[in-house]
Coordinates of C-alpha atoms and ligand atoms in Angstrom, one line a residue:
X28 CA 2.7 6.4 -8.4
X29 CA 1.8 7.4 -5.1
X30 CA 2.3 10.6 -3.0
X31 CA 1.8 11.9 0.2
X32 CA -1.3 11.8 2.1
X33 CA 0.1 12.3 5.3
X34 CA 3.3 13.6 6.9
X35 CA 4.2 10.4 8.7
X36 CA 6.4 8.7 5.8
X37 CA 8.2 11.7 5.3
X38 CA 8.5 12.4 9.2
X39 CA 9.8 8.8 9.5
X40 CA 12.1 8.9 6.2
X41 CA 13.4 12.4 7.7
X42 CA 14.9 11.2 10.7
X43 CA 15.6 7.4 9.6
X44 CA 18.1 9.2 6.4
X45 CA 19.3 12.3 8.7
X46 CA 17.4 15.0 7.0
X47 CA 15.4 16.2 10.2
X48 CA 15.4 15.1 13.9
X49 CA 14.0 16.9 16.9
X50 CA 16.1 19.4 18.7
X51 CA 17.4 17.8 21.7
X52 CA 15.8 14.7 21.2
X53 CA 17.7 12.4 24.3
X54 CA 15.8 14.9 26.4
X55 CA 12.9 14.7 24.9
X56 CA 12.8 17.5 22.4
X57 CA 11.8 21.2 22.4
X58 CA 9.2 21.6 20.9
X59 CA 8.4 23.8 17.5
X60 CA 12.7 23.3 17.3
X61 CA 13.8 21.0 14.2
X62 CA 18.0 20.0 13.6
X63 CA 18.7 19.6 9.9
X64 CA 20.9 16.5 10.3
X65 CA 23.6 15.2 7.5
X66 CA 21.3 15.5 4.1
X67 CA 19.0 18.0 5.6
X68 CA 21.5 20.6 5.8
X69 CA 22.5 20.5 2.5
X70 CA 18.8 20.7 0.6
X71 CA 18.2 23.7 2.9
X72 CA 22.0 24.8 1.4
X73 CA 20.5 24.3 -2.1
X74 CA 17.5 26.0 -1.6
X75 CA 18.7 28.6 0.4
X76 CA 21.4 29.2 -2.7
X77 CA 18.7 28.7 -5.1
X78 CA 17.0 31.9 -3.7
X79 CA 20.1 33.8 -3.6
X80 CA 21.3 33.1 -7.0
X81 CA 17.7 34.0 -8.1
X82 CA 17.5 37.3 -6.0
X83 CA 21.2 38.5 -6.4
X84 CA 22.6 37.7 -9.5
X85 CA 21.2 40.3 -11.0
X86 CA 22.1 44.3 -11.1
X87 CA 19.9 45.9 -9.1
X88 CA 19.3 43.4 -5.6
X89 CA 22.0 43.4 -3.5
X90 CA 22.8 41.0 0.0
X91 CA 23.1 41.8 3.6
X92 CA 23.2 39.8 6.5
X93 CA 22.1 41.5 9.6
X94 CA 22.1 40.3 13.1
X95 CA 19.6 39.0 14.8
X96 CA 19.5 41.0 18.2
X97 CA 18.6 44.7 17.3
X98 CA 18.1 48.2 19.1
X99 CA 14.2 47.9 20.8
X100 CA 12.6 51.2 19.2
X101 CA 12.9 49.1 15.7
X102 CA 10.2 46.9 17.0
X103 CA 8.5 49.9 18.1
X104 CA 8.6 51.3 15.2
X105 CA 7.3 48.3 13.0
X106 CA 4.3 47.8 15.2
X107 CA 5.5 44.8 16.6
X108 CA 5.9 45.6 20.5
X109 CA 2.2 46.5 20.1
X110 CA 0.8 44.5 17.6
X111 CA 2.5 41.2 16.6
X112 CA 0.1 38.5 19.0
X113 CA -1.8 35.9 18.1
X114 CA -5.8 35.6 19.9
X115 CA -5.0 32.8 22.7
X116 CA -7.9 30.9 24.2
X117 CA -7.1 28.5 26.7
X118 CA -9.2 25.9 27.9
X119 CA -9.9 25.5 32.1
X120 CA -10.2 21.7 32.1
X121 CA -6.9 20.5 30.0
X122 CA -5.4 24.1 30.5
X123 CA -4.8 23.8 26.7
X124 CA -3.8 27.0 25.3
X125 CA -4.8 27.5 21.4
X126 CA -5.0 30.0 18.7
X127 CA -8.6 31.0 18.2
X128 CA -8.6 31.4 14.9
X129 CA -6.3 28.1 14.1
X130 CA -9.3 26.0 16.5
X131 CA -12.1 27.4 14.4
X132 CA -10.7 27.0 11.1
X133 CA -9.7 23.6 12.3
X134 CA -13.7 22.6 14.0
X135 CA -14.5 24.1 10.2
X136 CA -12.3 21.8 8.0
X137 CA -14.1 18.6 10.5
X138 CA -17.3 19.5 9.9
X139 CA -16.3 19.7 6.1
X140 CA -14.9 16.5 6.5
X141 CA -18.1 15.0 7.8
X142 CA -20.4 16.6 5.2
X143 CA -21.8 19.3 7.5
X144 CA -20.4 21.7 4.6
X145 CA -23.7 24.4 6.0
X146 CA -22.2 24.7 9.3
X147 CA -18.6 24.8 8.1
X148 CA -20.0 27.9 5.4
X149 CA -21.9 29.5 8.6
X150 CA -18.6 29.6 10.5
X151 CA -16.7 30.7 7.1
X152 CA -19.2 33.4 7.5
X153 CA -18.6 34.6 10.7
X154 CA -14.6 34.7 10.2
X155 CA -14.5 36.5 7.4
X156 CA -16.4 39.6 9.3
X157 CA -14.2 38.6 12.6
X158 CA -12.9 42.3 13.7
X159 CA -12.2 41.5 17.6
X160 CA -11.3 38.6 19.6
X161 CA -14.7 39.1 21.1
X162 CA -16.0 38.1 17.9
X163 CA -13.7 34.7 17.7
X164 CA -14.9 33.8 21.3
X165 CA -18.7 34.2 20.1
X166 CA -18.2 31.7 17.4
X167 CA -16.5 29.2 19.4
X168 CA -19.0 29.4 22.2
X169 CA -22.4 29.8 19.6
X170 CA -20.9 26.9 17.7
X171 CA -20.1 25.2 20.9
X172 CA -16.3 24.1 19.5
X173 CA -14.9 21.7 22.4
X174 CA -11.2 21.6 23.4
X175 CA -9.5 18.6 20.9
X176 CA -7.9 17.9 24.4
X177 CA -10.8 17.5 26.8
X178 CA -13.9 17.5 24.6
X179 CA -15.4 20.1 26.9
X180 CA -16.1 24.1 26.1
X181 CA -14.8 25.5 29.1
X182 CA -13.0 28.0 27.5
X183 CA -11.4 31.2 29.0
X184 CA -12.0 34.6 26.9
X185 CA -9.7 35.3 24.1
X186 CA -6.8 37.1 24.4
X187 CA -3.4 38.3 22.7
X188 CA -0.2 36.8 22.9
X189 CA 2.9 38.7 21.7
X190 CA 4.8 36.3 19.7
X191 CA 8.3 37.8 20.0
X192 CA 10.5 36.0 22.5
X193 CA 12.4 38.5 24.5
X194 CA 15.9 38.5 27.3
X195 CA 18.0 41.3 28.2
X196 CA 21.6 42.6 26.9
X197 CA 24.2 43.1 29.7
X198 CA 24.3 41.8 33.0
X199 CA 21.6 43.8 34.0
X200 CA 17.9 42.0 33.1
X201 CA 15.6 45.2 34.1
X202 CA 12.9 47.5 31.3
X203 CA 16.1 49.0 29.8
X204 CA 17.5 46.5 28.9
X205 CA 15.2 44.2 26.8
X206 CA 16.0 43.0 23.3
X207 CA 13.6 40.6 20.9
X208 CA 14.8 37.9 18.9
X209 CA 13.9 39.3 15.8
X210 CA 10.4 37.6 14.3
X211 CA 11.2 38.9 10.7
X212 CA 14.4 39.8 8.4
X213 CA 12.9 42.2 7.3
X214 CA 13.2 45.1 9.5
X215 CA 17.5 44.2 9.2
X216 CA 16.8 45.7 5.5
X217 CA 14.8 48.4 6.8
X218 CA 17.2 50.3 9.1
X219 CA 19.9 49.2 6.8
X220 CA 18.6 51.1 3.2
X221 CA 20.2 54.0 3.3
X222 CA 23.8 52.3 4.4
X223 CA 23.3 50.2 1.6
X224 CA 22.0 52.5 -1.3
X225 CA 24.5 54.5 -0.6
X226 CA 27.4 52.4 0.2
X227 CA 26.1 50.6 -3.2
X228 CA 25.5 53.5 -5.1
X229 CA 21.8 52.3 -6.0
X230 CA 18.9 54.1 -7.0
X231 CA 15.2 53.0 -6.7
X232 CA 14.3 50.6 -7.8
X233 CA 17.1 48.7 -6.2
X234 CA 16.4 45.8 -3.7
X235 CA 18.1 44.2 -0.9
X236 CA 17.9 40.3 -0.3
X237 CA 18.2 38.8 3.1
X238 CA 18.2 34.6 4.9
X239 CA 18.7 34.3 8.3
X240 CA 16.9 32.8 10.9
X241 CA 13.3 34.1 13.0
X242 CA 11.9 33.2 16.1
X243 CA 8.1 33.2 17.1
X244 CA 6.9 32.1 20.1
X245 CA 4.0 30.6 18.0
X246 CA 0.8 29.5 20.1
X247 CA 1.3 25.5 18.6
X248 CA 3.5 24.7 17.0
X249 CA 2.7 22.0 14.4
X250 CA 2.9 19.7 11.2
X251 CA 6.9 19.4 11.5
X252 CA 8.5 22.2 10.0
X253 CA 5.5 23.9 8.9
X254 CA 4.9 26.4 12.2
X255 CA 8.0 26.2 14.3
X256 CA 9.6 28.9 17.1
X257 CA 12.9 28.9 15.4
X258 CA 12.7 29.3 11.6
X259 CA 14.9 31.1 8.7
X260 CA 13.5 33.3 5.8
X261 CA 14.8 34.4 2.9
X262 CA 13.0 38.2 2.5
X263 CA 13.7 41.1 0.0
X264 CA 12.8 44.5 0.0
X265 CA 12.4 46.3 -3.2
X266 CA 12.6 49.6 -2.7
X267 CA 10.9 51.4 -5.9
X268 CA 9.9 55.0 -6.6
X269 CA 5.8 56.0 -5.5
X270 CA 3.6 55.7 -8.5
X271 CA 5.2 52.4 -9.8
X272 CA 3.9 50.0 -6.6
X273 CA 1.0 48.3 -9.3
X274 CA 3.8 47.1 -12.2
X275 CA 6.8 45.8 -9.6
X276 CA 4.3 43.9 -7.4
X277 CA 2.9 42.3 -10.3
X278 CA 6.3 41.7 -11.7
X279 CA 7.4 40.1 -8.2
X280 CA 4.5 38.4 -8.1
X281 CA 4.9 36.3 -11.5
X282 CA 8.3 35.9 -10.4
X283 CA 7.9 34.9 -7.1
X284 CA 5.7 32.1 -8.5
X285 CA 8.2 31.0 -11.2
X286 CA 10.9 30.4 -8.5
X287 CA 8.6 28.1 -7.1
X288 CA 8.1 26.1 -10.3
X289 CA 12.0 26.5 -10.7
X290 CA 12.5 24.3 -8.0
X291 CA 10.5 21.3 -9.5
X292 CA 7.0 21.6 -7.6
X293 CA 4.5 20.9 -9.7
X294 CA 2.4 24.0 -10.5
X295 CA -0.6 21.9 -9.5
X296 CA 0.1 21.7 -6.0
X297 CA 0.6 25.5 -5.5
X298 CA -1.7 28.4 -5.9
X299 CA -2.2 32.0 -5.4
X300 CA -4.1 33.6 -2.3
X301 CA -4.8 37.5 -2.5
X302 CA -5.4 38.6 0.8
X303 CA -9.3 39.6 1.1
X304 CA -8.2 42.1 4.3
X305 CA -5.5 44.5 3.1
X306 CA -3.6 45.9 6.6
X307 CA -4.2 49.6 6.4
X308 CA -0.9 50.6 4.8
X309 CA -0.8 47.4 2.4
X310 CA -1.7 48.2 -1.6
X311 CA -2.0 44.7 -2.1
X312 CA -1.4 41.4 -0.7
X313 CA -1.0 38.2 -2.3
X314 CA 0.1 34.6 -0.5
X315 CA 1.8 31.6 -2.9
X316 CA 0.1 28.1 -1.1
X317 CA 1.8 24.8 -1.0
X318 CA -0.9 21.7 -0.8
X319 CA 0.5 20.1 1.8
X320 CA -1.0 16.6 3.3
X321 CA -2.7 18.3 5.7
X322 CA -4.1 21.2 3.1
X323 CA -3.2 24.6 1.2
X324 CA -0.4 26.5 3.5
X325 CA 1.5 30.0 3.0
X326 CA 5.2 29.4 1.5
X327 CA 5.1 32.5 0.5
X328 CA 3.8 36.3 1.1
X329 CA 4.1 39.0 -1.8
X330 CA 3.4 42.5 -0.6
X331 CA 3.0 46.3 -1.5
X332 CA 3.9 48.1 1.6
X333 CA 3.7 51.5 0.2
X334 CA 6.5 53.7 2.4
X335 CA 5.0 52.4 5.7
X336 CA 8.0 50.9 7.1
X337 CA 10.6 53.9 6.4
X338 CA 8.3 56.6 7.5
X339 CA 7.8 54.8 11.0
X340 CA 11.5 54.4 10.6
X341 CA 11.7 57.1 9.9
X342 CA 9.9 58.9 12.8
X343 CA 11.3 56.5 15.4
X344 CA 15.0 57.0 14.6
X345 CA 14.4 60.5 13.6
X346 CA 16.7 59.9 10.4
X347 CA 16.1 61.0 6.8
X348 CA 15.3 57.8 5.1
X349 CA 15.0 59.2 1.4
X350 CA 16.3 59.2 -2.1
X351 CA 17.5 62.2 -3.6
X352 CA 18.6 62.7 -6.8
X353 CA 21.4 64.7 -6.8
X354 CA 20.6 65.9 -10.6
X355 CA 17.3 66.7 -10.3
X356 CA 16.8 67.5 -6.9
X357 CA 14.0 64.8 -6.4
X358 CA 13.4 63.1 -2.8
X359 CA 11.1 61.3 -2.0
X360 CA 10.7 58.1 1.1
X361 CA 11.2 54.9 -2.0
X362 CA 7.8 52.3 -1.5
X363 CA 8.5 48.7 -1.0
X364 CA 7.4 45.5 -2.3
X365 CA 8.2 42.8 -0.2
X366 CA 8.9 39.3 -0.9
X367 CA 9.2 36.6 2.3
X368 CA 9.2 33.1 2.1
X369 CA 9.6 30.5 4.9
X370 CA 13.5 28.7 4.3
X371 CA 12.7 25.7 6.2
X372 CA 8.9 25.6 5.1
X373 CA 9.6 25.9 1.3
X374 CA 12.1 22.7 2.6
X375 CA 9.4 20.8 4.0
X376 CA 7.3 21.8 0.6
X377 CA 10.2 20.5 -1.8
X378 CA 10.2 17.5 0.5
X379 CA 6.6 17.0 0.6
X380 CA 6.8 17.2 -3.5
X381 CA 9.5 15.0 -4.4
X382 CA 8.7 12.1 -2.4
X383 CA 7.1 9.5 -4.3
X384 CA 5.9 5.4 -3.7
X385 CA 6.1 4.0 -6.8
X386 CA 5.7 -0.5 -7.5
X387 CA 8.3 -1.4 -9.6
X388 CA 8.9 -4.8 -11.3
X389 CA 11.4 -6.6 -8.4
X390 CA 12.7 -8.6 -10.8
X391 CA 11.5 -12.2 -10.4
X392 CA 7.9 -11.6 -11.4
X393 CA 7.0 -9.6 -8.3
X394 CA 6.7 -6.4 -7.7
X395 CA 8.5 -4.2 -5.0
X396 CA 7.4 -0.4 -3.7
X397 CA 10.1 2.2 -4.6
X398 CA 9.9 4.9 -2.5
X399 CA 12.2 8.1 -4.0
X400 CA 12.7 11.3 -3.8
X401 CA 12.4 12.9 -7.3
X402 CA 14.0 15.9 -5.9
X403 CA 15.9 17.9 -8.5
X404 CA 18.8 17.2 -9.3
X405 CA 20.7 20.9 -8.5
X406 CA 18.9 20.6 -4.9
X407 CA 19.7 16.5 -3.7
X408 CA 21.8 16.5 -1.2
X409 CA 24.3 13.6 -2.9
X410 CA 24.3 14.5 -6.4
X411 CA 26.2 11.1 -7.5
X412 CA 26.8 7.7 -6.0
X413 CA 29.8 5.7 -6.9
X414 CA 29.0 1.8 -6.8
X415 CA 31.8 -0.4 -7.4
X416 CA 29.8 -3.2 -8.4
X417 CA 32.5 -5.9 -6.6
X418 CA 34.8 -5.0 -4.4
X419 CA 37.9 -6.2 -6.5
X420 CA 39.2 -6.9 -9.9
X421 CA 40.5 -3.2 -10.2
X422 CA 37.2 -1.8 -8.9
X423 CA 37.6 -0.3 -6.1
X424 CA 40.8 1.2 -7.1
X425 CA 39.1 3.2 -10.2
X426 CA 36.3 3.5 -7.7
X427 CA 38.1 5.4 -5.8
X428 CA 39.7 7.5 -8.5
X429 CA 36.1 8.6 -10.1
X430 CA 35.3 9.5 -6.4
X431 CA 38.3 12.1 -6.3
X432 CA 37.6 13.6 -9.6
X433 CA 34.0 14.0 -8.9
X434 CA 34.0 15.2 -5.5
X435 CA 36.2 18.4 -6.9
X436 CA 33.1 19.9 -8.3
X437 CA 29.6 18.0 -6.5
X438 CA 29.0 16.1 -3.2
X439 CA 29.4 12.2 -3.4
X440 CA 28.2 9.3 -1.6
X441 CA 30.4 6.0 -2.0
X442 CA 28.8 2.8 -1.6
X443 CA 30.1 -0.6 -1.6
X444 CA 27.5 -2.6 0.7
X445 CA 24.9 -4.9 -0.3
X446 CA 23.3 -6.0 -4.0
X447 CA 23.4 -3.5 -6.7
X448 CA 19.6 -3.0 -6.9
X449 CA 19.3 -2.2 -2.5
X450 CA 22.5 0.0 -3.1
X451 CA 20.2 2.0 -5.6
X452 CA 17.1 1.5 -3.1
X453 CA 19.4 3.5 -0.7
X454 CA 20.3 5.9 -3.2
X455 CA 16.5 7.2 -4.6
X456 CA 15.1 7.3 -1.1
X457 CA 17.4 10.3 -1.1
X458 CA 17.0 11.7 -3.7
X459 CA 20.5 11.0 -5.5
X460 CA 20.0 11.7 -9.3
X461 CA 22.8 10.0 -10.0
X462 CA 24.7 6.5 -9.4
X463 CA 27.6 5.7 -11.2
X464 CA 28.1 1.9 -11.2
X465 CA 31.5 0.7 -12.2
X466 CA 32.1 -2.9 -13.5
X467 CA 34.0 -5.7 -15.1
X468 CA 33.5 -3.3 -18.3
X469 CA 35.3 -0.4 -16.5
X470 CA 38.7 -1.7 -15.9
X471 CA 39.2 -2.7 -20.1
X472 CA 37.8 0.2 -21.6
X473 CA 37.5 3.0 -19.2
X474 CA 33.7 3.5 -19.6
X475 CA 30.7 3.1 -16.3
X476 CA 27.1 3.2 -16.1
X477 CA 25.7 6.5 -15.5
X478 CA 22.0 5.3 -13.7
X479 CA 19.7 8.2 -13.8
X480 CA 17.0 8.1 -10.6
X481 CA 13.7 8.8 -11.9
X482 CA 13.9 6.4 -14.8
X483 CA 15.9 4.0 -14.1
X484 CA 17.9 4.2 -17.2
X485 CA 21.4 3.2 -17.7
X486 CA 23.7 5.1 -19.8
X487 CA 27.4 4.0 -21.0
X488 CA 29.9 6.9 -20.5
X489 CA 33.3 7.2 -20.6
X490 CA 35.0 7.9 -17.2
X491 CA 36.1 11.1 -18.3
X492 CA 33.0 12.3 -19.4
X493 CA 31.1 11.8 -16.6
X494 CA 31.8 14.8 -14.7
X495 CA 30.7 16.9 -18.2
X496 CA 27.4 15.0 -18.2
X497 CA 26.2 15.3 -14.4
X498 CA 27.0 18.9 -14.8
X499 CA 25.3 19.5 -18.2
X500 CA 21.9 17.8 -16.5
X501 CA 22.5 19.7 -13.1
X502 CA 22.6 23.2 -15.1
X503 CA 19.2 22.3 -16.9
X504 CA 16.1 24.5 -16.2
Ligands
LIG630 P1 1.4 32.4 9.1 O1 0.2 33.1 8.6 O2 1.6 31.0 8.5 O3 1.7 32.6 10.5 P2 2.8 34.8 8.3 O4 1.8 35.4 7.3 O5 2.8 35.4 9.7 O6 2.6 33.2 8.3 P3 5.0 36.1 7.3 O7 5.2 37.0 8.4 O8 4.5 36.7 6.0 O9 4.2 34.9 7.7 O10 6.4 35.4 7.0 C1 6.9 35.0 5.7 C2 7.1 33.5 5.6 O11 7.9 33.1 6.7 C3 5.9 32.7 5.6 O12 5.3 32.6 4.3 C4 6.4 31.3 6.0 O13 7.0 30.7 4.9 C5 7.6 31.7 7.0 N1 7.1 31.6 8.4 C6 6.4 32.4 9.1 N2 6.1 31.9 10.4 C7 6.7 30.7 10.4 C8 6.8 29.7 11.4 N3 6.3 29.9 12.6 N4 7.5 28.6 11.1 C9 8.0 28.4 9.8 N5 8.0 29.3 8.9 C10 7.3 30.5 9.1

């Protein structure tokens, strides 16, 4: 059984089944923009739901859904106006523009690659004690990195790019009037805790669970979904009392990690990161990586925030953002751990896991390559395909009749094109746990094949019973 090694299968599977095609591809695309097409939208359903049911089904989180435009002195206040850039290097003779930490790390991972592992260390070295962009531009020139566009080292200095995209409200586009697309959910929860612990009645620890969509204007964009402009989250803010930061972040943090393996990756291909430079306010820090084909990636960020965010709230908006405790007279600003994971990027890391080459015996004495996606079950898009196996003989009519039933309670593809065995080809490459085959058997004693996707095993149930049994397996851990 074979998996990824590189992204261009599932690129190519992506936009051949309608999971993912560029945005506006008959002009040409936009780049870091991705459309979830037909199946794409609804794995990104399931996971998004998967995340909710997780965060809010439970007594002490609670939703919101704030909008995305929001008043200017919140970005103040979070730091972002003056702090949320990337170091930019552009080079003279391509006029490429980079991020000069991503074209180091990158130079790094080659030389790795090519068994130089003493200069890759050096330059491991050197980033780790990186505290300017002066510093970045030192290594790139003392290591002499070249442009991957030009080959040459004419490089400009380093320099910060703000990553929020900005455009004005009203008809009037001058200073006043400038509002960011917001780069995080998280500062929705922020402004909104006191509405909500009081329109909820909560007390710390309480938390409040957000998904919607961000937008950074990222340096470069790349490896499909992974670092796009236009992205969604899912974040939540737990908002606890001071003193109790060390137990909830290593709570969230065990959880955080058990979602993960919830959704079917295999703990293998994930790992934990603790961030070795804490930002000044942070108590800890701790990143959940997904190996991707191209390497270990963030899915995930897990921080202790302490009461950074609401004090610079609240000093900004010059609101109270407290608890009190109307018994004992106890206020106090609540700390926050944080949990925010990339929507689409935890897409592209369930893709990345379930997809699967496998040779299988094609029948005759060959073999054939099955390529599925062992996706599971609760998150394929098509949870069962009906297969009349002949178009006729009371088939199609009690075809059609499962289809009705089924589609009352899960989404279902019909299929009636081509030999059984490419009809289940079609199927797998999806993902579709399920195909329900009905035959000459069907029509005389009520009863189909249930075909299971990962083993390939055929089971005889009674048409009323099927419903029952693809819901028992979809409700499984
Ligand atoms: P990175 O270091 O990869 O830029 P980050 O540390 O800035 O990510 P956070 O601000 O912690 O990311 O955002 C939380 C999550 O949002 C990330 O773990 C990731 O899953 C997702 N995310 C952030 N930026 C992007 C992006 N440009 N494209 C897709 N997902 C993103």
């Amino acid at each position: 059984m074979a998996s990824l090694n590189s992204l261009e299968p599932l690129l190519s599977l992506a936009k051949r089944k309608g999971f993912v095609f560029q945005s506006s591809e008959i002009y040409g695309g936009l780049n870091g923009c991705w459309d979830f097409g037909p199946l794409g939208v609804e794995l990104l359903r399931n996971i998004k739901d998967a995340w909710w049911k997780a965060m809010t089904y439970r007594a002490d989180i609670v939703g919101i859904d704030a909008s995305i435009l929001m008043h200017p002195r919140t970005w103040e206040a979070s730091g972002h106006v003056q702090q949320f850039s990337d170091p930019m290097i552009d080079n003279k003779t391509s006029k490429a523009r980079h991020r000069a930490d991503n074209l180091i790390e990158d130079f790094a991972a080659r030389m790795r690659a090519k068994g130089k592992t003493d200069v890759a260390q050096q330059i491991d070295t050197r980033m780790a004690a990186v505290a300017t962009n002066a510093d970045l531009y030192d290594i790139i020139m003392d290591f002499a990195i070249p442009d991957p566009v030009s080959g040459t080292t004419d490089w400009t200095e380093v320099r910060n790019f703000n990553l929020m995209f900005s455009t004005h409200v009203g008809p009037v586009a001058d200073d006043k009037s400038v509002v960011y697309l917001r780069p995080e959910t998280a500062q929705g929860i922020f402004v909104n805790m006191k509405n909500v612990m009081e329109s909820a009645r909560l007390k710390p620890p309480f938390g409040i669970a957000q998904i919607g969509k961000s937008f950074r204007n990222e340096i470069n964009t790349k490896n499909f979904l992974f670092r796009t402009r236009e992205f969604e989250q899912m974040e939540m803010q737990f908002f606890i009392p001071p003193g109790t930061e060390g137990e909830w972040f290593e709570y969230w943090r065990q959880e955080r990690w058990a979602w993960f393996t919830s959704l079917g990756i295999n703990s293998e291909h994930l790992r934990r990161k603790p961030h070795e430079r804490l930002a000044h306010y942070a108590a800890a820090a701790e990143d959940i990586e997904y190996l991707f084909p191209f390497g270990w990636g963030e899915v995930e960020g897990v921080h202790s925030r302490t009461d950074f965010d609401l004090m610079r709230h609240q000093e900004f908006s010059g609101k109270k953002l407290e608890y009190v405790d109307t018994a004992t007279k106890e206020r106090y600003v609540p700390y926050v751990i944080e949990t925010a994971v990339g929507a689409t990027r935890t897409f592209m890391a369930v893709l990345c896991d379930a997809y699967t080459e496998e040779e299988i015996d094609g029948g005759d004495g060959t073999t054939e390559t099955r390529t599925v996606l062992r996706l599971k079950p609760s998150l394929a898009p098509v949870t069962a395909a009906i297969l009349p196996l002949v178009n006729k003989d009371g088939m199609p009519e009690a075809a059609q009749q499962l289809r009705a039933d089924l589609q009352r309670h899960f989404r279902v593809d019909y299929d009636t094109s081509g030999a059984i065995g490419r009809r289940y080809r079609r199927q797998d490459e999806v993902g579709t746990p399920f195909c329900i085959t009905i035959d000459g058997q069907t029509t005389s004693d009520n009863t189909v094949t249930i075909r299971h996707r990962d083993s390939m095993q055929q089971e005889r149930v009674n048409v009323a019973d099927v419903a029952a049994v693809i819901g028992a397996r979809l409700l499984q851990p």
